[in-house]
GROMACS .gro file of C-alpha atoms in nm:
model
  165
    1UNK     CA    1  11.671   9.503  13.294
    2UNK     CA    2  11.806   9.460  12.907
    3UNK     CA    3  11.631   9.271  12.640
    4UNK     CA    4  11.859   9.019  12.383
    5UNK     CA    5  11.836   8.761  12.183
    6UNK     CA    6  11.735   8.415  12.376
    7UNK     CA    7  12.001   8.181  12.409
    8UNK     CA    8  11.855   7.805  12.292
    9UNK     CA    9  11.951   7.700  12.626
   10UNK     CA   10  11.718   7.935  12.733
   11UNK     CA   11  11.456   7.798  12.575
   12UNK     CA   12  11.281   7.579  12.877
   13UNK     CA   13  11.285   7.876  13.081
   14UNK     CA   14  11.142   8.134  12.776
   15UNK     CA   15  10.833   7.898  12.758
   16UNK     CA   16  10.802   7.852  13.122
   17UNK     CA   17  10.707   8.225  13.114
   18UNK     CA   18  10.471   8.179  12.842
   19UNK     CA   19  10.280   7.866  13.086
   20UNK     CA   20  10.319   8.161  13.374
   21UNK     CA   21  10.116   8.390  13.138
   22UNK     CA   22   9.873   8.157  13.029
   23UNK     CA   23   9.798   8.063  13.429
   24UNK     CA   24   9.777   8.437  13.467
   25UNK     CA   25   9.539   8.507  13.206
   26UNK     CA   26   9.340   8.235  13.315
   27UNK     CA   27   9.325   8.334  13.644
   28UNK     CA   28   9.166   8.671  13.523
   29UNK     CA   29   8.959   8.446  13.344
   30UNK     CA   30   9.044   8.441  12.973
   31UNK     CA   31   9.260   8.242  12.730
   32UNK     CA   32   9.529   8.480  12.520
   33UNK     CA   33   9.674   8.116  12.405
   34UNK     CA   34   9.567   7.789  12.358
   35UNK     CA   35   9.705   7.507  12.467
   36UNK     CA   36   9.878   7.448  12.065
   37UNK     CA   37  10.049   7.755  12.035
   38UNK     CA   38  10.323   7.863  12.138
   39UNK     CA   39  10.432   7.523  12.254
   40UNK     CA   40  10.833   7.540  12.290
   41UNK     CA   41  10.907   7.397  11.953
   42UNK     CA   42  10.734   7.781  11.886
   43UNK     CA   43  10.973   7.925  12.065
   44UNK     CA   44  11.267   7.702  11.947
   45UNK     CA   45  11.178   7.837  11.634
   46UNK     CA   46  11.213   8.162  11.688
   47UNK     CA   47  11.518   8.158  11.887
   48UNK     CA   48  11.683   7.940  11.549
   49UNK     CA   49  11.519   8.265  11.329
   50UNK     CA   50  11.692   8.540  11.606
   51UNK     CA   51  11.335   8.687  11.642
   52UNK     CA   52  11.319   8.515  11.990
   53UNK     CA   53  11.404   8.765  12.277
   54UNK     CA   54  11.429   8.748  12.662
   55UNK     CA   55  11.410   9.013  12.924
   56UNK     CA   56  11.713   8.973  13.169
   57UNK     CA   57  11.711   9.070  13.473
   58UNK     CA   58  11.959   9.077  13.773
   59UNK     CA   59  11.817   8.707  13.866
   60UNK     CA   60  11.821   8.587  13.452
   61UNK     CA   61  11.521   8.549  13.207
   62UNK     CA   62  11.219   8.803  13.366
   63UNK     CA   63  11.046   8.761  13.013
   64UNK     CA   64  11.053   8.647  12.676
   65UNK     CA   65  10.865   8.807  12.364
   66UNK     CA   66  10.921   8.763  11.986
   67UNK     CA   67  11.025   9.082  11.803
   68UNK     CA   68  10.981   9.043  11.371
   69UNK     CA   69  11.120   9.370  11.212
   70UNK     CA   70  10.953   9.314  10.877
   71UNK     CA   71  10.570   9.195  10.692
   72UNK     CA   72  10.339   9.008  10.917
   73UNK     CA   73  10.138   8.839  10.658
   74UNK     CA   74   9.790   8.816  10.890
   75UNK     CA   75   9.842   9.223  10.965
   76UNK     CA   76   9.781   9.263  10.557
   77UNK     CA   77   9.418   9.331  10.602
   78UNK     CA   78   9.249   9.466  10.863
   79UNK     CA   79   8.887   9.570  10.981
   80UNK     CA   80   9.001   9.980  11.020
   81UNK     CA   81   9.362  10.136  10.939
   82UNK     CA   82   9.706  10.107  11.013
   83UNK     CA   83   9.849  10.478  11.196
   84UNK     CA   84  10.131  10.439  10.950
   85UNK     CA   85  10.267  10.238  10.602
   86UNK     CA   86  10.630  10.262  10.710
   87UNK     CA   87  10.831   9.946  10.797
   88UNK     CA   88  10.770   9.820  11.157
   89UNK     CA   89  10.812   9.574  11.400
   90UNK     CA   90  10.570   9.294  11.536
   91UNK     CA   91  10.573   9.177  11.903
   92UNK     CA   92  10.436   8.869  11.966
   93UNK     CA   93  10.420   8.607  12.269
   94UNK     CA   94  10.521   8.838  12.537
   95UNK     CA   95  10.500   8.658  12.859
   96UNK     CA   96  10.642   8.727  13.213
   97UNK     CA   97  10.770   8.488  13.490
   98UNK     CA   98  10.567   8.491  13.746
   99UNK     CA   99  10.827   8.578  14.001
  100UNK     CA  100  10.881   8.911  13.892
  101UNK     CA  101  10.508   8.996  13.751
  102UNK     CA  102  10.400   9.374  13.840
  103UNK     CA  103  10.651   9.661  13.987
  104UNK     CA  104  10.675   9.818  13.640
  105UNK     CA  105  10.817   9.512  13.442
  106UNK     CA  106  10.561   9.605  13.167
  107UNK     CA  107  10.665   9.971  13.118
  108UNK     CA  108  11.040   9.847  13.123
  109UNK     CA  109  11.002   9.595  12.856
  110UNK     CA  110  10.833   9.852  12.662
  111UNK     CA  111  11.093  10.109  12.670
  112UNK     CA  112  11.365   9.832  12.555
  113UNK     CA  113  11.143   9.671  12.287
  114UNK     CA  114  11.090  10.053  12.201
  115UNK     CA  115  11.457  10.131  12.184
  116UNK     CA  116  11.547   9.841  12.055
  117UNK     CA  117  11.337   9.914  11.724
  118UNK     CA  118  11.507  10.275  11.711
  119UNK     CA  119  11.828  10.107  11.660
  120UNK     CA  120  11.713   9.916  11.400
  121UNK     CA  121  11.595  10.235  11.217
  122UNK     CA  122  11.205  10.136  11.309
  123UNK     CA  123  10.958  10.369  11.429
  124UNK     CA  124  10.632  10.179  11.399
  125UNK     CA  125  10.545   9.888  11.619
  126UNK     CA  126  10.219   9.672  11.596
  127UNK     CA  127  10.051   9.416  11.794
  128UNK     CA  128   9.779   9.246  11.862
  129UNK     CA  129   9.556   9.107  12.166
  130UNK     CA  130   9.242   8.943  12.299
  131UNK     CA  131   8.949   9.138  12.378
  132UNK     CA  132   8.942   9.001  12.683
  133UNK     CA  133   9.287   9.085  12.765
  134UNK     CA  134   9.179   9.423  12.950
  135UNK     CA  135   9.516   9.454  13.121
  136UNK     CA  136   9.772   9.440  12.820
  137UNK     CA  137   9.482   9.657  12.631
  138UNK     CA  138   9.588   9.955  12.930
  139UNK     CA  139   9.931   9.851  12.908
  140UNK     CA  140   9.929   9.942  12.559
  141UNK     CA  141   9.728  10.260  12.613
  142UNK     CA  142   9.947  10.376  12.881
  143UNK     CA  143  10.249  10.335  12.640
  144UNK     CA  144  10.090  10.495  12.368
  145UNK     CA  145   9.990  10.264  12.138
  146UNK     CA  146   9.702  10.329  11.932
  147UNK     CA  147   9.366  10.076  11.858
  148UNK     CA  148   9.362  10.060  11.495
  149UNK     CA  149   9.087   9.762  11.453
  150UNK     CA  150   9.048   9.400  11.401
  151UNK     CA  151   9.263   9.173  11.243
  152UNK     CA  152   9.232   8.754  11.187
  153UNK     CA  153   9.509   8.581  11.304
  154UNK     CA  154   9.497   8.246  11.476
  155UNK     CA  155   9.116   8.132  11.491
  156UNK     CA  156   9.016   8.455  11.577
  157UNK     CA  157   8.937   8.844  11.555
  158UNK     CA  158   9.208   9.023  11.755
  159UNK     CA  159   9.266   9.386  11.849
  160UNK     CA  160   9.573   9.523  11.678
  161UNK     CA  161   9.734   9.818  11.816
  162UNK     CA  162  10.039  10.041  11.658
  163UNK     CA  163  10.258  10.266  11.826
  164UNK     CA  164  10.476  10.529  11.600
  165UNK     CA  165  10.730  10.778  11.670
   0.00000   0.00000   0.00000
């Protein structure tokens, strides 16, 4: 698996994986999304910024996530600390198609987004997630990210996480 930028003809099959995570996490029985964001023109816009990225695999697009290297405004204040005040990177919308969910895809995607961020001379990597979402919360455990407290973004408190190395 590699990760690159998405393609904009990509872009129906990008946000097919985000619908594929949303019916996942409702199936465990929580809402990461709703049903206004990220719509495609979301993801249209962040393939026309190059912050849009897809997870290719030997079959085509396995994933999609959204990588910012720079200031994510609604990470300015948050209920705790930040592990570091270096520059990082923000991942955001990372969704999987549901024909090649589990087997490791999560750890793989992890290492790339990881390596990816090394290249581009970052070491710090936040993100944040539902409370509910108990299985990217061990995901992010397992790959050594670090609960650093609550931030408001998008109606909501949210758990934000930071990994540095």
């Amino acid at each position: 698996m590699k990760i690159r930028l998405a393609k904009l003809s990509e872009a129906k099959e990008c946000y097919q994986c985000i619908e594929d995570a949303r019916a996942y996490h409702k199936s465990l029985g929580f809402e990461q999304w709703h049903k206004d964001y990220p719509t495609q023109q979301t993801i249209l816009d962040d393939i026309a910024k190059d912050i849009g990225f897809v997870f290719e695999d030997e079959h085509g697009v396995a994933g999609y996530c959204c990588i910012i290297i720079g200031d994510e405004p609604a990470y300015h204040k948050i209920d705790g600390a930040w592990k570091t005040d270096r520059p990082y990177a923000v991942v955001h919308r990372m969704a999987f198609s549901k024909n090649v969910r589990g087997g490791g895809l999560s750890k793989k995607a992890f290492a790339l987004i990881k390596e990816f961020c090394k290249e581009h001379n970052i070491t710090a990597i936040r993100l944040d997630t539902q409370d509910e979402n108990k299985v990217m919360q061990h995901i992010l455990d397992r790959e050594g990210f670090q609960y650093c407290g609550l931030i408001h973004f998008d109606g909501g408190p949210k758990l934000a996480y930071e990994w540095d190395k």
